[in-house]
Amino acid sequence: MAVALDWQSLGEIDYDRALQLQLARVEALLAGVDERQTVFALEHPRTITIGRNGTRDHILLPAEVLERQGFVVREVDRGGDVTYHGPGQLVLYPILHLAPWENDVAKFVRNLEEFVIRALANVGITGTRVGDLPGVWVGDDKICAVGARVKRRPSGEFVSYHGIALNVNTQLADFGAIIPCGIQDRGVTSVAKVLGQAQSMPFWEQALCDAFCDVFDCAPTHSGMSHADV
């Protein structure tokens, strides 16, 4: 039987508020007071995040320049190094308890990559994995970042948060502020760049939802959030 999934479209929302929403759902799952499987779909304003394996040395611009250009910088508890978020990038945060997927964290991360690969394939883009580098790649360029974190319920079941960031219409020049994921010999790309034209963000949200539900065997219900909620 397909897993019921609450797919919430949040629009553009700042990173701190999105993290608050994630952690509230994580705590509800850890406490067992709300079993809903949830995905938050959203965009962020210009934000640089530094993962647990990251370093500020991979941010290339001085703090005053970043501030002047509208970037915020946050240290976060996901895996990985330095990542950029910004307008035109579609971010998904799956807040899931993993028993329906064999409670297998490694498989969960592979499935995050797999559903993006399938969504890209539907428009003729060949996304691949590259060795032990996380994310989805088109040739030598990363098109989608993947960074997950889990916490454990008393039962031993894992609960996931953080997720994926697909460059759809992303201003790729903004990546010049960082060494993405600490990788210096590879680039970044976007769906718009590969296909040669700007993309519909609603189309890509639906495409990712369809592929996610295919890979994870989910039945989604869709909702948004009012300005009072966010």
Coordinates of N, CA and C in Angstrom, one line a residue:
M1 N 0.9 -1.2 0.0 CA 0.0 0.0 0.0 C 0.9 1.2 0.0
A2 N 0.5 2.2 -0.8 CA 1.3 3.4 -0.9 C 1.2 4.2 0.4
V3 N 2.3 4.8 0.7 CA 2.5 5.6 1.9 C 1.8 7.0 1.7
A4 N 0.9 7.4 2.6 CA 0.3 8.7 2.5 C 1.4 9.8 2.8
L5 N 1.4 10.8 1.9 CA 2.4 11.9 2.0 C 1.7 13.2 1.9
D6 N 2.1 14.1 2.9 CA 1.6 15.5 3.0 C 2.6 16.3 2.3
W7 N 2.3 16.8 1.0 CA 3.2 17.6 0.2 C 2.8 19.1 0.4
Q8 N 3.7 19.9 1.1 CA 3.3 21.2 1.4 C 4.2 22.2 0.5
S9 N 3.5 23.0 -0.2 CA 4.2 24.0 -1.1 C 4.2 25.3 -0.3
L10 N 5.4 25.8 0.0 CA 5.6 27.0 0.8 C 6.0 28.2 0.1
G11 N 6.3 28.1 -1.2 CA 6.8 29.3 -1.9 C 8.2 29.7 -1.5
E12 N 8.5 31.0 -1.5 CA 9.8 31.5 -1.0 C 9.7 31.8 0.5
I13 N 10.6 31.2 1.2 CA 10.6 31.3 2.6 C 12.1 31.4 3.1
D14 N 12.3 32.2 4.1 CA 13.7 32.3 4.5 C 14.2 31.1 5.2
Y15 N 15.5 30.9 5.2 CA 16.1 29.6 5.7 C 15.8 29.3 7.2
D16 N 15.9 30.3 8.0 CA 15.6 30.1 9.4 C 14.2 29.6 9.7
R17 N 13.2 30.2 9.0 CA 11.8 29.8 9.3 C 11.6 28.4 8.7
A18 N 12.2 28.1 7.6 CA 12.1 26.7 7.1 C 12.7 25.7 8.0
L19 N 13.8 26.1 8.6 CA 14.4 25.1 9.6 C 13.5 25.0 10.8
Q20 N 12.9 26.0 11.3 CA 12.0 25.9 12.4 C 10.8 24.9 12.0
L21 N 10.3 25.1 10.8 CA 9.2 24.2 10.4 C 9.7 22.7 10.4
Q22 N 10.9 22.5 9.8 CA 11.4 21.2 9.8 C 11.6 20.6 11.2
L23 N 12.2 21.3 12.0 CA 12.5 20.8 13.4 C 11.2 20.6 14.2
A24 N 10.2 21.4 13.9 CA 8.9 21.1 14.6 C 8.3 19.8 14.2
R25 N 8.4 19.5 12.9 CA 7.9 18.2 12.4 C 8.7 17.1 12.8
V26 N 10.0 17.3 12.9 CA 10.9 16.2 13.4 C 10.6 15.9 14.8
E27 N 10.4 16.9 15.7 CA 10.1 16.7 17.1 C 8.8 16.0 17.2
A28 N 7.8 16.3 16.4 CA 6.5 15.6 16.5 C 6.7 14.1 16.1
L29 N 7.5 13.8 15.1 CA 7.7 12.4 14.7 C 8.5 11.7 15.8
L30 N 9.5 12.3 16.4 CA 10.3 11.7 17.4 C 9.5 11.4 18.6
A31 N 8.5 12.3 18.9 CA 7.7 12.1 20.1 C 6.5 11.1 19.8
G32 N 6.3 10.8 18.6 CA 5.2 10.0 18.2 C 3.8 10.6 18.3
V33 N 3.7 11.9 18.3 CA 2.5 12.6 18.5 C 1.8 12.9 17.1
D34 N 2.6 12.7 16.0 CA 2.0 13.0 14.7 C 2.8 12.2 13.7
E35 N 2.2 11.2 13.1 CA 2.9 10.3 12.2 C 2.9 10.7 10.7
R36 N 2.4 11.9 10.4 CA 2.4 12.3 9.0 C 3.8 12.3 8.4
Q37 N 3.9 11.7 7.2 CA 5.0 11.8 6.4 C 4.9 13.1 5.5
T38 N 5.9 14.0 5.6 CA 5.8 15.4 5.0 C 6.9 15.7 4.1
V39 N 6.6 16.4 3.0 CA 7.7 17.1 2.2 C 7.3 18.5 2.1
F40 N 8.3 19.4 2.5 CA 8.2 20.8 2.3 C 8.9 21.2 0.9
A41 N 8.2 21.8 0.0 CA 8.7 22.3 -1.2 C 8.8 23.8 -1.2
L42 N 9.9 24.4 -1.6 CA 10.1 25.8 -1.4 C 11.3 26.4 -2.1
E43 N 11.4 27.7 -2.1 CA 12.6 28.4 -2.5 C 13.1 29.2 -1.4
H44 N 14.4 29.4 -1.3 CA 15.0 30.3 -0.3 C 15.5 31.6 -1.0
P45 N 15.6 32.7 -0.3 CA 16.4 33.9 -0.7 C 17.9 33.5 -0.6
R46 N 18.7 34.3 -1.1 CA 20.2 34.0 -1.2 C 20.7 33.6 0.2
T47 N 21.1 32.3 0.3 CA 21.6 31.8 1.6 C 22.8 30.8 1.3
I48 N 23.8 30.9 2.1 CA 24.9 30.0 2.1 C 24.8 29.2 3.4
T49 N 24.8 27.9 3.3 CA 24.8 27.0 4.5 C 26.1 26.2 4.5
I50 N 26.6 26.1 5.8 CA 27.9 25.3 6.0 C 27.5 24.1 6.8
G51 N 27.7 22.9 6.2 CA 27.3 21.6 6.8 C 28.4 21.2 7.9
R52 N 28.1 20.1 8.5 CA 29.0 19.6 9.6 C 30.4 19.3 9.2
N53 N 30.6 19.0 7.9 CA 31.9 18.7 7.3 C 32.5 19.9 6.6
G54 N 31.9 21.1 6.8 CA 32.3 22.3 6.0 C 33.2 23.2 6.7
T55 N 33.6 24.2 6.0 CA 34.5 25.2 6.6 C 34.2 26.5 5.9
R56 N 34.4 27.6 6.7 CA 34.2 29.0 6.1 C 35.3 29.3 5.1
D57 N 36.3 28.5 5.1 CA 37.4 28.8 4.1 C 36.8 28.5 2.6
H58 N 35.7 27.8 2.5 CA 35.1 27.6 1.2 C 34.1 28.6 0.8
I59 N 34.0 29.7 1.6 CA 33.2 30.9 1.3 C 34.3 31.9 0.8
L60 N 34.1 32.4 -0.4 CA 35.2 33.2 -1.1 C 35.1 34.7 -1.0
L61 N 33.9 35.2 -0.5 CA 33.7 36.6 -0.4 C 33.7 37.0 1.1
P62 N 34.2 38.2 1.3 CA 34.2 38.8 2.7 C 32.8 39.0 3.2
A63 N 32.6 38.9 4.5 CA 31.3 39.0 5.1 C 30.5 40.3 4.7
E64 N 31.3 41.4 4.6 CA 30.6 42.7 4.2 C 30.1 42.7 2.8
V65 N 30.8 42.0 1.9 CA 30.4 41.8 0.5 C 29.2 40.9 0.4
L66 N 29.2 39.8 1.1 CA 28.0 38.9 1.2 C 26.8 39.7 1.6
E67 N 26.9 40.4 2.7 CA 25.8 41.2 3.3 C 25.3 42.2 2.3
R68 N 26.2 42.9 1.6 CA 25.8 43.9 0.6 C 25.0 43.3 -0.6
Q69 N 25.4 42.1 -0.9 CA 24.8 41.4 -2.0 C 23.5 40.6 -1.6
G70 N 23.2 40.7 -0.3 CA 21.9 40.1 0.1 C 22.0 38.6 0.5
F71 N 23.3 38.1 0.7 CA 23.4 36.7 1.2 C 23.3 36.7 2.8
V72 N 22.8 35.6 3.3 CA 22.9 35.3 4.7 C 23.7 34.0 4.7
V73 N 24.4 33.8 5.8 CA 25.3 32.6 6.0 C 24.8 31.9 7.3
R74 N 24.6 30.6 7.2 CA 24.1 29.8 8.4 C 25.0 28.5 8.5
E75 N 25.3 28.2 9.7 CA 25.9 26.8 10.0 C 24.8 25.9 10.4
V76 N 24.8 24.7 9.7 CA 23.6 23.8 9.9 C 24.1 22.4 10.2
D77 N 23.2 21.5 10.6 CA 23.6 20.2 11.2 C 23.4 19.1 10.2
R78 N 23.2 19.4 8.9 CA 23.2 18.4 7.8 C 24.6 17.9 7.6
G79 N 24.8 16.8 6.8 CA 26.1 16.4 6.4 C 26.5 17.3 5.2
G80 N 27.8 17.2 4.8 CA 28.3 17.9 3.7 C 29.0 19.2 4.0
D81 N 29.3 19.9 3.0 CA 30.2 21.1 3.1 C 29.3 22.4 2.9
V82 N 29.8 23.3 2.1 CA 29.2 24.6 1.8 C 28.3 24.4 0.6
T83 N 27.0 24.9 0.8 CA 26.0 24.9 -0.3 C 25.4 26.3 -0.4
Y84 N 24.9 26.6 -1.6 CA 24.2 27.8 -1.9 C 22.7 27.5 -2.1
H85 N 21.8 28.3 -1.6 CA 20.4 28.3 -1.9 C 20.0 29.7 -2.4
G86 N 19.1 29.8 -3.4 CA 18.6 31.0 -3.9 C 17.4 30.9 -4.8
P87 N 16.9 32.1 -5.2 CA 15.7 32.1 -6.1 C 16.0 31.2 -7.3
G88 N 14.9 30.5 -7.8 CA 15.1 29.7 -8.9 C 15.6 28.3 -8.6
Q89 N 15.9 28.0 -7.4 CA 16.4 26.7 -7.0 C 15.2 26.1 -6.2
L90 N 14.8 24.9 -6.6 CA 13.7 24.2 -5.9 C 14.3 23.3 -4.8
V91 N 13.9 23.6 -3.6 CA 14.4 22.8 -2.4 C 13.2 22.0 -1.9
L92 N 13.6 20.7 -1.6 CA 12.6 19.8 -1.0 C 13.2 19.3 0.3
Y93 N 12.4 19.4 1.4 CA 12.8 18.9 2.7 C 11.8 17.7 3.1
P94 N 12.2 16.5 2.9 CA 11.4 15.3 3.3 C 11.6 15.1 4.8
I95 N 10.5 15.2 5.6 CA 10.5 15.0 7.0 C 9.7 13.6 7.2
L96 N 10.5 12.6 7.2 CA 9.9 11.2 7.1 C 10.4 10.3 8.3
H97 N 9.5 9.4 8.7 CA 10.0 8.3 9.5 C 10.2 7.1 8.6
L98 N 11.3 6.5 8.7 CA 11.8 5.6 7.6 C 11.4 4.1 7.7
A99 N 10.6 3.8 8.6 CA 10.2 2.4 8.7 C 9.6 1.9 7.4
P100 N 8.8 2.6 6.6 CA 8.2 2.1 5.4 C 9.3 1.9 4.3
W101 N 10.5 2.4 4.6 CA 11.6 2.2 3.6 C 12.8 1.4 4.3
E102 N 12.4 0.4 5.1 CA 13.3 -0.5 5.7 C 14.3 0.2 6.7
N103 N 13.9 1.4 7.1 CA 14.8 2.1 8.1 C 16.2 2.1 7.7
D104 N 16.4 2.3 6.3 CA 17.8 2.2 5.8 C 18.2 3.6 5.3
V105 N 19.1 4.2 6.0 CA 19.5 5.6 5.8 C 20.2 5.7 4.4
A106 N 21.1 4.8 4.2 CA 21.9 4.8 2.9 C 21.0 4.6 1.7
K107 N 20.0 3.7 1.8 CA 19.1 3.6 0.7 C 18.2 4.8 0.6
F108 N 17.8 5.4 1.7 CA 17.1 6.7 1.6 C 17.8 7.7 0.8
V109 N 19.1 7.9 1.1 CA 19.9 8.9 0.4 C 20.0 8.6 -1.1
R110 N 20.2 7.3 -1.4 CA 20.2 6.9 -2.8 C 18.9 7.2 -3.5
N111 N 17.8 7.0 -2.8 CA 16.5 7.2 -3.4 C 16.3 8.7 -3.6
L112 N 16.8 9.6 -2.8 CA 16.8 11.0 -3.0 C 17.4 11.3 -4.3
E113 N 18.6 10.8 -4.6 CA 19.2 11.0 -5.9 C 18.4 10.4 -7.0
E114 N 17.9 9.2 -6.8 CA 17.2 8.5 -7.8 C 16.0 9.2 -8.3
F115 N 15.2 9.8 -7.4 CA 13.9 10.5 -7.9 C 14.3 11.7 -8.7
V116 N 15.4 12.4 -8.4 CA 15.8 13.6 -9.2 C 16.3 13.1 -10.5
I117 N 17.0 12.0 -10.6 CA 17.5 11.5 -11.9 C 16.3 11.1 -12.7
R118 N 15.3 10.5 -12.2 CA 14.1 10.2 -13.0 C 13.4 11.4 -13.5
A119 N 13.2 12.4 -12.6 CA 12.5 13.6 -13.1 C 13.3 14.3 -14.2
L120 N 14.6 14.3 -14.1 CA 15.4 14.9 -15.2 C 15.3 14.1 -16.5
A121 N 15.3 12.8 -16.3 CA 15.2 11.9 -17.5 C 13.9 12.2 -18.3
N122 N 12.9 12.6 -17.6 CA 11.6 12.8 -18.3 C 11.6 14.0 -19.3
V123 N 12.6 14.9 -19.2 CA 12.8 16.0 -20.1 C 14.1 15.8 -20.9
G124 N 14.6 14.6 -20.9 CA 15.8 14.3 -21.7 C 17.1 14.7 -21.2
I125 N 17.2 15.0 -19.8 CA 18.5 15.3 -19.2 C 19.0 14.0 -18.5
T126 N 20.2 13.7 -18.8 CA 20.8 12.5 -18.2 C 21.6 12.9 -16.9
G127 N 20.9 12.7 -15.8 CA 21.6 12.9 -14.5 C 22.3 11.6 -14.0
T128 N 23.4 11.8 -13.4 CA 24.2 10.6 -12.9 C 24.7 10.9 -11.5
R129 N 25.1 9.8 -10.9 CA 25.9 9.8 -9.7 C 27.4 9.8 -10.1
V130 N 28.2 10.4 -9.2 CA 29.7 10.5 -9.5 C 30.4 9.9 -8.3
G131 N 30.8 8.7 -8.4 CA 31.6 8.1 -7.3 C 30.9 8.2 -6.0
D132 N 31.7 8.7 -5.0 CA 31.2 8.9 -3.6 C 30.8 10.3 -3.4
L133 N 30.7 11.1 -4.4 CA 30.3 12.5 -4.3 C 28.7 12.5 -4.2
P134 N 28.1 13.1 -3.2 CA 26.7 13.2 -3.1 C 26.1 14.1 -4.2
G135 N 24.8 13.9 -4.5 CA 24.1 14.8 -5.4 C 23.9 14.1 -6.8
V136 N 23.4 14.9 -7.7 CA 23.1 14.5 -9.1 C 23.9 15.4 -10.0
W137 N 24.5 14.8 -11.0 CA 25.4 15.5 -11.9 C 25.0 15.4 -13.3
V138 N 25.3 16.4 -14.1 CA 25.2 16.4 -15.6 C 26.6 16.6 -16.1
G139 N 27.2 15.5 -16.6 CA 28.6 15.6 -16.9 C 29.4 15.9 -15.7
D140 N 30.3 16.9 -15.7 CA 31.1 17.3 -14.6 C 30.5 18.4 -13.7
D141 N 29.2 18.7 -14.0 CA 28.5 19.8 -13.3 C 27.4 19.3 -12.4
K142 N 27.4 19.8 -11.2 CA 26.3 19.4 -10.3 C 25.1 20.2 -10.6
I143 N 23.9 19.5 -10.7 CA 22.7 20.1 -10.9 C 21.8 20.0 -9.7
C144 N 22.1 19.1 -8.8 CA 21.2 18.9 -7.6 C 22.1 18.5 -6.4
A145 N 22.0 19.3 -5.3 CA 22.7 19.0 -4.1 C 21.8 18.1 -3.2
V146 N 22.5 17.2 -2.5 CA 21.8 16.3 -1.6 C 22.5 16.4 -0.2
G147 N 21.7 16.7 0.8 CA 22.3 16.7 2.2 C 21.3 16.3 3.2
A148 N 21.3 15.1 3.8 CA 20.3 14.7 4.7 C 20.9 14.6 6.1
R149 N 20.0 14.6 7.1 CA 20.3 14.4 8.5 C 19.2 13.5 9.0
V150 N 19.6 12.6 10.0 CA 18.6 11.8 10.6 C 18.7 11.9 12.1
K151 N 17.6 11.7 12.8 CA 17.6 11.5 14.3 C 16.9 10.1 14.5
R152 N 17.1 9.6 15.7 CA 16.6 8.2 16.0 C 15.5 8.3 17.0
R153 N 14.4 7.6 16.7 CA 13.3 7.4 17.7 C 13.8 6.5 18.8
P154 N 13.1 6.5 20.0 CA 13.4 5.4 21.0 C 13.3 4.0 20.5
S155 N 12.5 3.8 19.5 CA 12.3 2.5 18.9 C 13.5 2.1 18.0
G156 N 14.4 3.0 17.7 CA 15.4 2.8 16.7 C 15.2 3.2 15.3
E157 N 13.9 3.6 15.1 CA 13.5 4.1 13.7 C 14.1 5.5 13.5
F158 N 14.6 5.7 12.3 CA 15.2 7.0 11.9 C 14.1 8.0 11.4
V159 N 14.4 9.3 11.7 CA 13.5 10.4 11.2 C 14.4 11.3 10.4
S160 N 14.0 11.6 9.1 CA 14.9 12.4 8.2 C 14.5 13.9 8.2
Y161 N 15.5 14.7 7.9 CA 15.2 16.1 7.5 C 16.4 16.6 6.7
H162 N 16.3 17.9 6.3 CA 17.1 18.5 5.2 C 16.7 17.7 4.0
G163 N 17.5 17.8 2.9 CA 17.0 17.1 1.7 C 17.8 17.4 0.4
I164 N 17.1 18.0 -0.6 CA 17.7 18.2 -1.9 C 17.4 19.6 -2.4
A165 N 18.3 20.1 -3.3 CA 18.2 21.4 -3.9 C 18.5 21.3 -5.3
L166 N 17.5 21.4 -6.2 CA 17.6 21.3 -7.6 C 17.7 22.7 -8.3
N167 N 18.8 22.9 -9.0 CA 19.0 24.2 -9.7 C 18.1 24.1 -11.0
V168 N 17.0 24.9 -10.9 CA 16.1 25.0 -12.0 C 16.4 26.2 -12.9
N169 N 16.1 27.4 -12.3 CA 16.4 28.7 -12.9 C 17.4 29.5 -12.1
T170 N 18.2 28.8 -11.3 CA 19.1 29.4 -10.4 C 20.1 30.3 -11.1
Q171 N 20.4 31.5 -10.5 CA 21.5 32.3 -11.1 C 22.8 31.7 -10.7
L172 N 23.4 31.0 -11.7 CA 24.6 30.2 -11.4 C 25.8 31.1 -11.0
A173 N 25.8 32.4 -11.4 CA 26.9 33.3 -10.9 C 27.0 33.4 -9.4
D174 N 25.8 33.2 -8.7 CA 25.9 33.2 -7.3 C 26.7 32.2 -6.6
F175 N 26.9 31.1 -7.3 CA 27.8 30.0 -6.8 C 29.3 30.5 -6.8
G176 N 29.6 31.6 -7.4 CA 30.9 32.2 -7.4 C 31.3 32.6 -6.0
A177 N 30.3 32.7 -5.1 CA 30.6 33.2 -3.7 C 31.2 32.0 -2.9
I178 N 31.2 30.8 -3.4 CA 31.6 29.7 -2.6 C 32.4 28.7 -3.5
I179 N 33.0 27.7 -2.8 CA 33.5 26.5 -3.5 C 32.4 25.4 -3.2
P180 N 31.5 25.2 -4.1 CA 30.3 24.3 -3.8 C 30.7 23.0 -3.3
C181 N 30.3 22.6 -2.1 CA 30.6 21.3 -1.5 C 32.1 21.1 -1.3
G182 N 32.9 22.1 -1.4 CA 34.3 22.0 -1.3 C 35.0 21.3 -2.4
I183 N 34.3 21.2 -3.6 CA 34.8 20.5 -4.8 C 35.3 21.6 -5.7
Q184 N 36.6 21.7 -6.0 CA 37.2 22.7 -6.8 C 37.3 22.4 -8.3
D185 N 37.3 21.1 -8.6 CA 37.5 20.8 -10.0 C 36.3 20.4 -10.8
R186 N 35.1 20.8 -10.3 CA 33.8 20.5 -11.0 C 33.0 21.8 -10.9
G187 N 32.0 21.9 -11.8 CA 31.2 23.1 -11.9 C 29.7 22.8 -11.4
V188 N 28.9 23.8 -11.7 CA 27.4 23.7 -11.4 C 26.7 24.0 -12.6
T189 N 25.5 23.5 -12.7 CA 24.6 23.8 -13.8 C 23.2 23.9 -13.4
S190 N 22.3 24.1 -14.3 CA 20.8 24.2 -14.0 C 20.0 23.6 -15.1
V191 N 18.8 23.3 -14.8 CA 17.9 22.8 -15.8 C 17.8 23.8 -16.9
A192 N 17.6 25.1 -16.6 CA 17.5 26.1 -17.6 C 18.7 26.2 -18.5
K193 N 19.9 26.1 -17.9 CA 21.1 26.1 -18.7 C 21.2 24.9 -19.7
V194 N 20.9 23.7 -19.2 CA 21.0 22.5 -20.0 C 20.0 22.6 -21.1
L195 N 18.8 23.0 -20.8 CA 17.7 23.0 -21.9 C 17.7 24.3 -22.7
G196 N 18.4 25.3 -22.3 CA 18.5 26.5 -23.1 C 17.4 27.5 -22.9
Q197 N 16.5 27.3 -21.9 CA 15.4 28.3 -21.7 C 15.0 28.2 -20.3
A198 N 14.4 29.3 -19.8 CA 13.8 29.4 -18.5 C 12.7 28.4 -18.3
Q199 N 12.6 27.9 -17.1 CA 11.7 26.8 -16.7 C 10.5 27.3 -15.8
S200 N 9.4 26.6 -15.9 CA 8.3 26.8 -15.0 C 8.6 26.1 -13.6
M201 N 8.6 26.9 -12.6 CA 8.9 26.3 -11.2 C 7.7 25.4 -10.8
P202 N 6.4 25.8 -11.1 CA 5.3 24.9 -10.7 C 5.4 23.5 -11.5
F203 N 5.8 23.6 -12.8 CA 6.0 22.4 -13.5 C 7.1 21.5 -12.8
W204 N 8.2 22.1 -12.4 CA 9.2 21.3 -11.8 C 8.9 20.8 -10.4
E205 N 8.1 21.5 -9.7 CA 7.7 21.0 -8.4 C 6.8 19.8 -8.6
Q206 N 5.9 19.9 -9.6 CA 5.0 18.7 -9.8 C 5.8 17.5 -10.4
A207 N 6.8 17.8 -11.2 CA 7.7 16.7 -11.7 C 8.4 16.0 -10.6
L208 N 9.0 16.8 -9.7 CA 9.7 16.2 -8.6 C 8.7 15.4 -7.6
C209 N 7.5 16.0 -7.4 CA 6.5 15.3 -6.6 C 6.2 13.9 -7.2
D210 N 5.9 13.9 -8.5 CA 5.6 12.7 -9.2 C 6.7 11.7 -9.1
A211 N 8.0 12.1 -9.3 CA 9.1 11.2 -9.3 C 9.4 10.7 -7.9
F212 N 9.2 11.6 -6.9 CA 9.4 11.2 -5.5 C 8.4 10.1 -5.1
C213 N 7.1 10.3 -5.5 CA 6.1 9.4 -5.1 C 6.3 8.1 -5.9
D214 N 6.9 8.1 -7.1 CA 7.2 6.9 -7.8 C 8.3 6.1 -7.1
V215 N 9.3 6.8 -6.7 CA 10.5 6.1 -6.1 C 10.1 5.6 -4.7
F216 N 9.4 6.5 -3.9 CA 9.1 6.1 -2.5 C 7.8 5.5 -2.3
D217 N 7.0 5.2 -3.4 CA 5.7 4.6 -3.4 C 4.8 5.3 -2.4
C218 N 4.5 6.6 -2.7 CA 3.7 7.5 -1.9 C 2.4 7.9 -2.7
A219 N 1.4 8.2 -1.9 CA 0.2 8.8 -2.4 C 0.1 10.2 -1.8
P220 N 0.3 11.3 -2.6 CA 0.4 12.6 -2.1 C -1.0 13.3 -1.9
T221 N -1.1 14.2 -0.9 CA -2.1 15.2 -0.9 C -1.3 16.5 -0.8
H222 N -1.8 17.5 -1.5 CA -1.1 18.8 -1.7 C -1.8 19.9 -0.8
S223 N -0.9 20.7 -0.2 CA -1.4 21.8 0.6 C -0.4 22.9 0.5
G224 N -0.9 24.2 0.8 CA 0.0 25.3 0.9 C 0.0 25.8 2.4
M225 N 0.6 26.8 2.7 CA 0.6 27.4 4.0 C 0.3 28.9 3.9
S226 N -0.6 29.4 4.8 CA -0.9 30.8 4.8 C 0.2 31.6 5.3
H227 N 0.2 32.9 5.0 CA 1.2 33.8 5.5 C 1.3 33.8 7.0
A228 N 0.2 33.5 7.7 CA 0.2 33.4 9.1 C 1.0 32.2 9.6
D229 N 1.0 31.2 8.8 CA 1.7 29.9 9.2 C 3.2 30.1 9.0
V230 N 3.6 30.8 8.0 CA 5.0 30.9 7.7 C 5.6 32.2 8.1

